[in-house]
Short mmCIF file of C-alpha atoms and ligand atoms in Angstrom, two decimals:
data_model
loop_
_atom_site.label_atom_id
_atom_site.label_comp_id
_atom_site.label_asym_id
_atom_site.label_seq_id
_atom_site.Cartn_x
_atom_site.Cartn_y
_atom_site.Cartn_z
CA UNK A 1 0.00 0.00 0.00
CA UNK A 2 1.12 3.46 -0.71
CA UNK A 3 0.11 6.96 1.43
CA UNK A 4 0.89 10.27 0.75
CA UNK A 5 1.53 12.96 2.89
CA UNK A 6 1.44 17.05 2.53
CA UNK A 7 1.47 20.06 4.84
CA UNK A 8 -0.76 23.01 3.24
CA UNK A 9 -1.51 26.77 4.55
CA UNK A 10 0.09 28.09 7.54
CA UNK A 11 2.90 25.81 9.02
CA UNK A 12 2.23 25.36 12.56
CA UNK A 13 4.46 23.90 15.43
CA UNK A 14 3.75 20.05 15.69
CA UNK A 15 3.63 19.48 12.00
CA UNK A 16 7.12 17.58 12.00
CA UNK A 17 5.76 15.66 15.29
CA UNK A 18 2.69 14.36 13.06
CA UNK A 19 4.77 14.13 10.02
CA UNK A 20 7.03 11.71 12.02
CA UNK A 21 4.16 9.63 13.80
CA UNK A 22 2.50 8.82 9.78
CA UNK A 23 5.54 7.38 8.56
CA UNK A 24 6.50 5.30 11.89
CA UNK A 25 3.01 3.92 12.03
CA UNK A 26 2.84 3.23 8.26
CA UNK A 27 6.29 1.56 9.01
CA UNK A 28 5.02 -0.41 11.79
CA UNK A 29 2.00 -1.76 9.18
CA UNK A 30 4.81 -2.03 6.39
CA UNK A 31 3.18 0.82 3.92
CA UNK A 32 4.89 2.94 2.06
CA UNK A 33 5.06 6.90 2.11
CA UNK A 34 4.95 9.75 -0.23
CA UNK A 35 6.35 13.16 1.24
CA UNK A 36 4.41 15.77 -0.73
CA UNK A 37 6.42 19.00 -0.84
CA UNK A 38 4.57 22.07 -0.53
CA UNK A 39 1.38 21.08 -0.28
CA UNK A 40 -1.21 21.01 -2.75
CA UNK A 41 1.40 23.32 -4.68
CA UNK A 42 3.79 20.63 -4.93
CA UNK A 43 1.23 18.14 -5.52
CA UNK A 44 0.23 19.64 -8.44
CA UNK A 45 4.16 19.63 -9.91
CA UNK A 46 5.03 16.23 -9.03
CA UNK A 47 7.24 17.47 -6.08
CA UNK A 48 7.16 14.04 -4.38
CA UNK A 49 9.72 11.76 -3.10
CA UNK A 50 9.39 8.19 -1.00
CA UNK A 51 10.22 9.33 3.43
CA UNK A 52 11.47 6.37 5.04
CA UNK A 53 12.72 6.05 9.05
CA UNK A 54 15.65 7.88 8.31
CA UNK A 55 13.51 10.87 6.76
CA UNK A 56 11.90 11.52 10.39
CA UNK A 57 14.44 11.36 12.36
CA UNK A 58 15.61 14.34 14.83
CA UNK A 59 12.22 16.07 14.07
CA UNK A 60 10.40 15.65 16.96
CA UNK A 61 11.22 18.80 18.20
CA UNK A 62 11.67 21.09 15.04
CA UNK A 63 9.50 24.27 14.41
CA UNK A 64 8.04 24.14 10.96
CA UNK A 65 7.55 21.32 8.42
CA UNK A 66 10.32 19.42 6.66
CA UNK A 67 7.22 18.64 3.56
CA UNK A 68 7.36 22.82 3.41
CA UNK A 69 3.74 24.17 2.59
CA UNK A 70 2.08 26.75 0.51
CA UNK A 71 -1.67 28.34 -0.28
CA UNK A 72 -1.95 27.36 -4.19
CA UNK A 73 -4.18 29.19 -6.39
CA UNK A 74 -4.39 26.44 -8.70
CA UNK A 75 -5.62 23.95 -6.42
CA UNK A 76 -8.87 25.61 -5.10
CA UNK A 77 -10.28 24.93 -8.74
CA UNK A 78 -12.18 21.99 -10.16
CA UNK A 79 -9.11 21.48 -12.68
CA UNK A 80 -6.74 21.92 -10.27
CA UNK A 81 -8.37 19.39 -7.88
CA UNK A 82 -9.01 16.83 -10.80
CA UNK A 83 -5.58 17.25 -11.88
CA UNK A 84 -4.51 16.71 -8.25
CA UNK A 85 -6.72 13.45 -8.20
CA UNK A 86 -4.43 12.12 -11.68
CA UNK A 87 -1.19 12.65 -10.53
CA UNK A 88 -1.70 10.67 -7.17
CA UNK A 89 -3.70 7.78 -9.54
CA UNK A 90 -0.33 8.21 -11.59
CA UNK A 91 2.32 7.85 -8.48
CA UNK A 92 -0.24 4.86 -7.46
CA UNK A 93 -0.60 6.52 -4.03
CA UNK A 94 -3.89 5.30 -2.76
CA UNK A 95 -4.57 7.35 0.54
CA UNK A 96 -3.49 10.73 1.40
CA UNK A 97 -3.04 12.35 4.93
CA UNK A 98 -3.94 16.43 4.81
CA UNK A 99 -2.12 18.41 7.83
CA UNK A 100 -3.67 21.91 7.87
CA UNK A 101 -6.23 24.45 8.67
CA UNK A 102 -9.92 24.79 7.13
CA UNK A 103 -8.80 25.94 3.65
CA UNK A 104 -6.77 22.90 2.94
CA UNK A 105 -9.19 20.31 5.01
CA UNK A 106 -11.61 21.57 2.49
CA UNK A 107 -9.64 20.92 -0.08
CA UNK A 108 -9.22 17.38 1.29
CA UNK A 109 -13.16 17.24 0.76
CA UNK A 110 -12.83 18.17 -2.34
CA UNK A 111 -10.62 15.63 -3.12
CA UNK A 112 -12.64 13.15 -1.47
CA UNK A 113 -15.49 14.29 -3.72
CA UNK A 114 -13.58 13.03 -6.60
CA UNK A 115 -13.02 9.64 -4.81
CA UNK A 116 -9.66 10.00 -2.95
CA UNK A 117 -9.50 8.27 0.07
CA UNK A 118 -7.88 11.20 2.11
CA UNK A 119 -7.92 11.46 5.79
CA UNK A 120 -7.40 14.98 7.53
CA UNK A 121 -5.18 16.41 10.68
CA UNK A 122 -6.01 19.45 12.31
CA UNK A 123 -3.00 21.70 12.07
CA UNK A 124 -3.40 25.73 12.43
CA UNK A 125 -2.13 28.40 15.28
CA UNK A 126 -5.40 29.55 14.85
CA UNK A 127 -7.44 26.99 16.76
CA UNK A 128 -9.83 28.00 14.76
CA UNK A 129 -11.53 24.09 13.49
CA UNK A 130 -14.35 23.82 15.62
CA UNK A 131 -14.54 20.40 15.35
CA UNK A 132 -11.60 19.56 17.44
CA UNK A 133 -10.69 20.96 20.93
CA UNK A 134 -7.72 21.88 19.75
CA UNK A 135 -5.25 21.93 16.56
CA UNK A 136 -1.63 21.33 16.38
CA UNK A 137 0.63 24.35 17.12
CA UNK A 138 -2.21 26.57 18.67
CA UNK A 139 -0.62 25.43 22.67
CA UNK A 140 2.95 26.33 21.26
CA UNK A 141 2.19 29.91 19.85
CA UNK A 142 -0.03 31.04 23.23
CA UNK A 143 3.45 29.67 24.98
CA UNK A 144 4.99 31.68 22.43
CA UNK A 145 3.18 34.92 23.22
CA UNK A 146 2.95 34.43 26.88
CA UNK A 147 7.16 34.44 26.98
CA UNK A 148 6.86 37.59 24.91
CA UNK A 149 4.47 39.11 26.56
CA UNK A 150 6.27 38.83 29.80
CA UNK A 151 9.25 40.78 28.20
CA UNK A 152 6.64 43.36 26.89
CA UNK A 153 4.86 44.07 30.36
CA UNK A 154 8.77 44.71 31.82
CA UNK A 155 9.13 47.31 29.71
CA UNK A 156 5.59 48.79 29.60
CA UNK A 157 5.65 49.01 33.38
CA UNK A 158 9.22 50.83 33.83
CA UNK A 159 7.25 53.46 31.48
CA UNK A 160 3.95 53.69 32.42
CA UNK A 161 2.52 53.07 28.83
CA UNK A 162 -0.14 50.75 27.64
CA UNK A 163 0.73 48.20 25.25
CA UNK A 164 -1.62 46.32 22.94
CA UNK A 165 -0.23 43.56 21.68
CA UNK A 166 -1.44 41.98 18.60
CA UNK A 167 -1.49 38.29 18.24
CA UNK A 168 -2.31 35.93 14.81
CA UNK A 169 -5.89 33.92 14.68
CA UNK A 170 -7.48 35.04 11.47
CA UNK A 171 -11.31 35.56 12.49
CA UNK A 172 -10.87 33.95 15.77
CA UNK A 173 -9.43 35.20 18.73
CA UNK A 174 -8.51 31.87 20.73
CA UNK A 175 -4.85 32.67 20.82
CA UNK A 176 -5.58 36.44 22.06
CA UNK A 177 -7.88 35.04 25.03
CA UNK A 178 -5.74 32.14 25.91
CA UNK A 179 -2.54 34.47 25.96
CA UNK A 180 -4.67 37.20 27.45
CA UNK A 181 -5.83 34.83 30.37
CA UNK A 182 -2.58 33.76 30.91
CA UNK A 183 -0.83 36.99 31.22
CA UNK A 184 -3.97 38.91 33.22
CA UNK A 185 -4.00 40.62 29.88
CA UNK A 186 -6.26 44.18 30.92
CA UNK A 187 -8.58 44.20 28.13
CA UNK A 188 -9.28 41.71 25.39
CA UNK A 189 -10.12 42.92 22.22
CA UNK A 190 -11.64 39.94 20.23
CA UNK A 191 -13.45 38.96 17.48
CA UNK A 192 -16.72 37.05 19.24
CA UNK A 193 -17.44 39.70 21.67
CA UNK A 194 -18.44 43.24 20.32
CA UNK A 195 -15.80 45.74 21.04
CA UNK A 196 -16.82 48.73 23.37
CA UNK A 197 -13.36 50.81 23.29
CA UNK A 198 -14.74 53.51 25.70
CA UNK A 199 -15.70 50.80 28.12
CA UNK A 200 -12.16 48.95 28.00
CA UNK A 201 -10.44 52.28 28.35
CA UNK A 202 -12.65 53.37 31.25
CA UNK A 203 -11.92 50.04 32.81
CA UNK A 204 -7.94 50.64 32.02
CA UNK A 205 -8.38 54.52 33.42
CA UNK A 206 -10.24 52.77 36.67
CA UNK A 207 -7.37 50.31 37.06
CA UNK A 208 -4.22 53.54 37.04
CA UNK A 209 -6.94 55.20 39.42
CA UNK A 210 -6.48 52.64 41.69
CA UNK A 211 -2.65 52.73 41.28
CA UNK A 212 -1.97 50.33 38.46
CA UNK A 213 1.11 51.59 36.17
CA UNK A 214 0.94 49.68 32.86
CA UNK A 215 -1.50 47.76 31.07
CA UNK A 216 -1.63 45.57 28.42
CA UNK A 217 -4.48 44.53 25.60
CA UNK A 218 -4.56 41.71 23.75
CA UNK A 219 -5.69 42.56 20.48
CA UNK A 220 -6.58 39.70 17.94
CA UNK A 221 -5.60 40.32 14.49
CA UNK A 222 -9.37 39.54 13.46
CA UNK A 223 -10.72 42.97 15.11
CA UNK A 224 -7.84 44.82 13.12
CA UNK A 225 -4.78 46.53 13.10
CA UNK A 226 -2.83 47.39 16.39
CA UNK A 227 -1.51 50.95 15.28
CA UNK A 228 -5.16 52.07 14.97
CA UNK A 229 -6.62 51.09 18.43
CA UNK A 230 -3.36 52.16 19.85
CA UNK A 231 -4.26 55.91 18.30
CA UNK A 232 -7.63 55.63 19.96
CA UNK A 233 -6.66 54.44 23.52
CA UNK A 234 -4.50 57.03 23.61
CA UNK A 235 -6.87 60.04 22.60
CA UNK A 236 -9.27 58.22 25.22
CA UNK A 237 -7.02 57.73 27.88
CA UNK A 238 -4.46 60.54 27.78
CA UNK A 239 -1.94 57.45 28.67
CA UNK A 240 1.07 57.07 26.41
CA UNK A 241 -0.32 53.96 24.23
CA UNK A 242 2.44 51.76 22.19
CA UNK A 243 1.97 48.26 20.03
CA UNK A 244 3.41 45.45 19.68
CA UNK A 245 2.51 43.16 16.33
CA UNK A 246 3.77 39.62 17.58
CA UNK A 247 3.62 38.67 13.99
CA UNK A 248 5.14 35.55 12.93
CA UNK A 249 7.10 34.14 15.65
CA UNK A 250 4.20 32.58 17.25
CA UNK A 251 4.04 30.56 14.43
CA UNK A 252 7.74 29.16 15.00
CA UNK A 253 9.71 27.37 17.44
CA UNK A 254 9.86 23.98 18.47
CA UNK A 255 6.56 22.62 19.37
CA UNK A 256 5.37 22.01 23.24
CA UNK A 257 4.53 18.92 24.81
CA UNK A 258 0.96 19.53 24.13
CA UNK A 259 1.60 20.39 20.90
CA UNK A 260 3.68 16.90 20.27
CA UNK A 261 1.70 14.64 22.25
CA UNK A 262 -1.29 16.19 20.03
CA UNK A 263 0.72 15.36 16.66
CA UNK A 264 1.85 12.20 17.71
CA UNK A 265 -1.59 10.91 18.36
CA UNK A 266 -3.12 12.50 15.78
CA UNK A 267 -0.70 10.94 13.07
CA UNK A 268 -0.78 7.58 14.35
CA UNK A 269 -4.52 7.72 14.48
CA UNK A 270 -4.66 8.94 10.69
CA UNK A 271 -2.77 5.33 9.87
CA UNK A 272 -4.85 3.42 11.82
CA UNK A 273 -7.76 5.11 9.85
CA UNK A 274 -6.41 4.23 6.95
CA UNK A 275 -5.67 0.48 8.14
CA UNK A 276 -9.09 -0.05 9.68
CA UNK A 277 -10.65 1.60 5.97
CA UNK A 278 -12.21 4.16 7.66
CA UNK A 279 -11.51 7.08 5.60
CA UNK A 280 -12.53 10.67 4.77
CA UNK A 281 -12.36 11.40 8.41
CA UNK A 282 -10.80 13.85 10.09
CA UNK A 283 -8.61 12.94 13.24
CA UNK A 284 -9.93 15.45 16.14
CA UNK A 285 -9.54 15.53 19.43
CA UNK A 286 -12.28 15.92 22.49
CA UNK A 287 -12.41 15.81 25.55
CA UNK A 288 -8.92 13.52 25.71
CA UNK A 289 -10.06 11.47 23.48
CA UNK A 290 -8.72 11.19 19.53
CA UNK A 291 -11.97 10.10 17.03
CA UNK A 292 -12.66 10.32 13.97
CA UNK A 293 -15.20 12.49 12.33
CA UNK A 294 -16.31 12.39 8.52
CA UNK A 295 -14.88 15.61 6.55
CA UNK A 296 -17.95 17.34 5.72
CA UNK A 297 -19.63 17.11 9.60
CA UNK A 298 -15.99 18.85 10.80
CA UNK A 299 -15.79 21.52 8.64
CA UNK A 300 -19.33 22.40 9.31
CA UNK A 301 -18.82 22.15 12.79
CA UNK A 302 -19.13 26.07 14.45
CA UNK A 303 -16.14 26.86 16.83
CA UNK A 304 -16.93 26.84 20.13
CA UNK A 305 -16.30 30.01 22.12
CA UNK A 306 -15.08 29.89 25.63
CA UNK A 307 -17.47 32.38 26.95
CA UNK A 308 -16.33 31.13 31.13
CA UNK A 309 -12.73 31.61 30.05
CA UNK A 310 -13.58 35.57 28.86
CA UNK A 311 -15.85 35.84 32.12
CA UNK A 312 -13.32 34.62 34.54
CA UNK A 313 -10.52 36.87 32.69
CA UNK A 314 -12.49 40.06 32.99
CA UNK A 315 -12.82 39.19 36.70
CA UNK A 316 -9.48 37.98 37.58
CA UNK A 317 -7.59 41.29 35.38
CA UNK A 318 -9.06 44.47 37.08
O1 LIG B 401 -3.64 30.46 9.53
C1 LIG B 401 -2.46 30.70 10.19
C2 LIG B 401 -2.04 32.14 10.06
O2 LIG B 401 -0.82 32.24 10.75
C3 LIG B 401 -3.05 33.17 10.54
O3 LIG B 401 -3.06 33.30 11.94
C4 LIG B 401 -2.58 34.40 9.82
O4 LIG B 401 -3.62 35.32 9.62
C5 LIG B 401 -2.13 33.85 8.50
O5 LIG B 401 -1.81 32.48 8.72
C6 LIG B 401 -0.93 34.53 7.90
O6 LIG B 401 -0.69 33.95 6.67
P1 LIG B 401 0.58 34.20 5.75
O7 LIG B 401 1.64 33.25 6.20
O8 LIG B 401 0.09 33.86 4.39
O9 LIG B 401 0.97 35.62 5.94
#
């Protein structure tokens, strides 16, 4: 039997951890694997070459993806996606395993559509596939920001400024609340709770009232730009404002325990779906627990918001 593998969209810590677990479980069962360079890019141009124990090894712990990735213009249409279905008919690779966000799980479906037995892994900063608690890379970057926002607050204190500091997430703002809980961030700005800017700055004027010297915001990138809400915290507040865009290091590094355990799992569990014929699935994980769940019931799944974790963060950060 022959798999393929590819990375596609936004590489996210954990990647190499899951990249690792498909080819030493498809070792285990004695199939063979296809390393897809960049994504459905590379799939299109025949960038593939055969991974074997040797291709896996000391990546554990790297940042990034050894397949490389990329968002391909092609690929989104119905020739690129039939042409996509050909060349893996023409390699002879029967199954393929999809690491990535929405956009390229969707693309999986579309693949599936055309009769490829594909199975996806969850794998964004973003945590933004609401079918899974949680998707590789997204525990790494909030570790990512948290460090960073430590060294931000150090400075922001010795001056007495505000900060808002502007973290990745597309149109959702898990990696702003998680960071922001995490830190006792003083305002969240978010994209699933409507944004009341006098309200957070009288809340930020109340805090320096009661003898606070800095603050920080957490601003996900989803509610826009930090340079503009730093302009109108300032004119609101009369406190020197300054912003940090984290930009992308929270998408590097070398990926957590969470973020490997996650990977591992998740990659062995793709093999095993593949084994047991139990394909377009998407490996997720709830509760603990790693199932599968057919592509088209996962990407219609809505996210979840953690409406306690905002409650409690707003309560703790006065
Ligand atoms: O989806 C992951 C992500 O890092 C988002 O958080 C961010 O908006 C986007 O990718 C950035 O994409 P690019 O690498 O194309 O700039």
């Amino acid at each position: 039997m022959k798999i393929g593998i590819l990375t596609s969209g936004g590489d996210a810590p954990g990647m190499n951890a899951a990249i690792r677990a498909v080819v030493r479980t498809a070792i285990y069962h004695k199939i063979d694997v296809y390393g897809i360079n960049r994504g459905y890019a590379g799939l299109l141009d025949k960038d593939i070459s055969p991974l074997n124990v040797y291709s896996v090894a000391d990546i554990l712990q790297k940042g990034g993806t050894i397949l490389r990735t990329s968002r391909s213009e092609f690929f989104p249409t119905e020739a690129g996606q039939k042409r996509a279905a050909e060349v893996l008919r023409e390699y002879g690779i029967e199954h393929l395993i999809i690491i990535g966000g929405d956009g390229s799980l969707s693309g999986a479906l579309a693949l599936k559509k055309l009769g490829v037995s594909v199975v996806g892994i969850p794998g964004t900063i973003d945590n933004d596939f609401g079918a899974s608690d949680f998707t590789i890379g997204f525990d790494t970057a909030v570790t990512t920001a948290i460090e960073a926002i430590g060294k931000i607050r150090d400075t922001t204190f010795s001056h007495n400024r505000i900060n808002v500091v502007q973290v990745m997430g597309r149109t959702c703002g898990d990696i702003a609340l998680y960071a922001g809980f995490s830190v006792g961030a003083e305002a969240l700005i978010i994209p699933e709770i409507e944004t009341n800017l006098e309200g957070i700055c009288d809340r930020l004027l109340a805090g320096k009232d009661r003898g606070k010297l800095h603050s920080i915001v957490m601003l996900a990138e989803g509610c826009g730009s930090y340079r503009d809400y730093c302009k109108k915290i300032e004119e609101l507040t009369q406190v020197t404002t300054k912003g940090t865009n984290l930009g992308y290091i929270q998408r590097g590094g070398s990926p957590s325990h969470f973020d490997r355990n996650l990977a591992s799992f998740m990659g062995y569990k793709a093999v095993e779906a593949i084994v047991n014929d139990n394909t377009g699935n998407v490996v997720v994980q709830r509760k603990g627990e790693y199932i599968m769940v057919p592509l088209e019931e996962a990407l219609e799944t809505p996210k979840a918001f953690r409406k306690d974790m905002y409650k409690i963060a707003k309560i703790l950060s006065i």
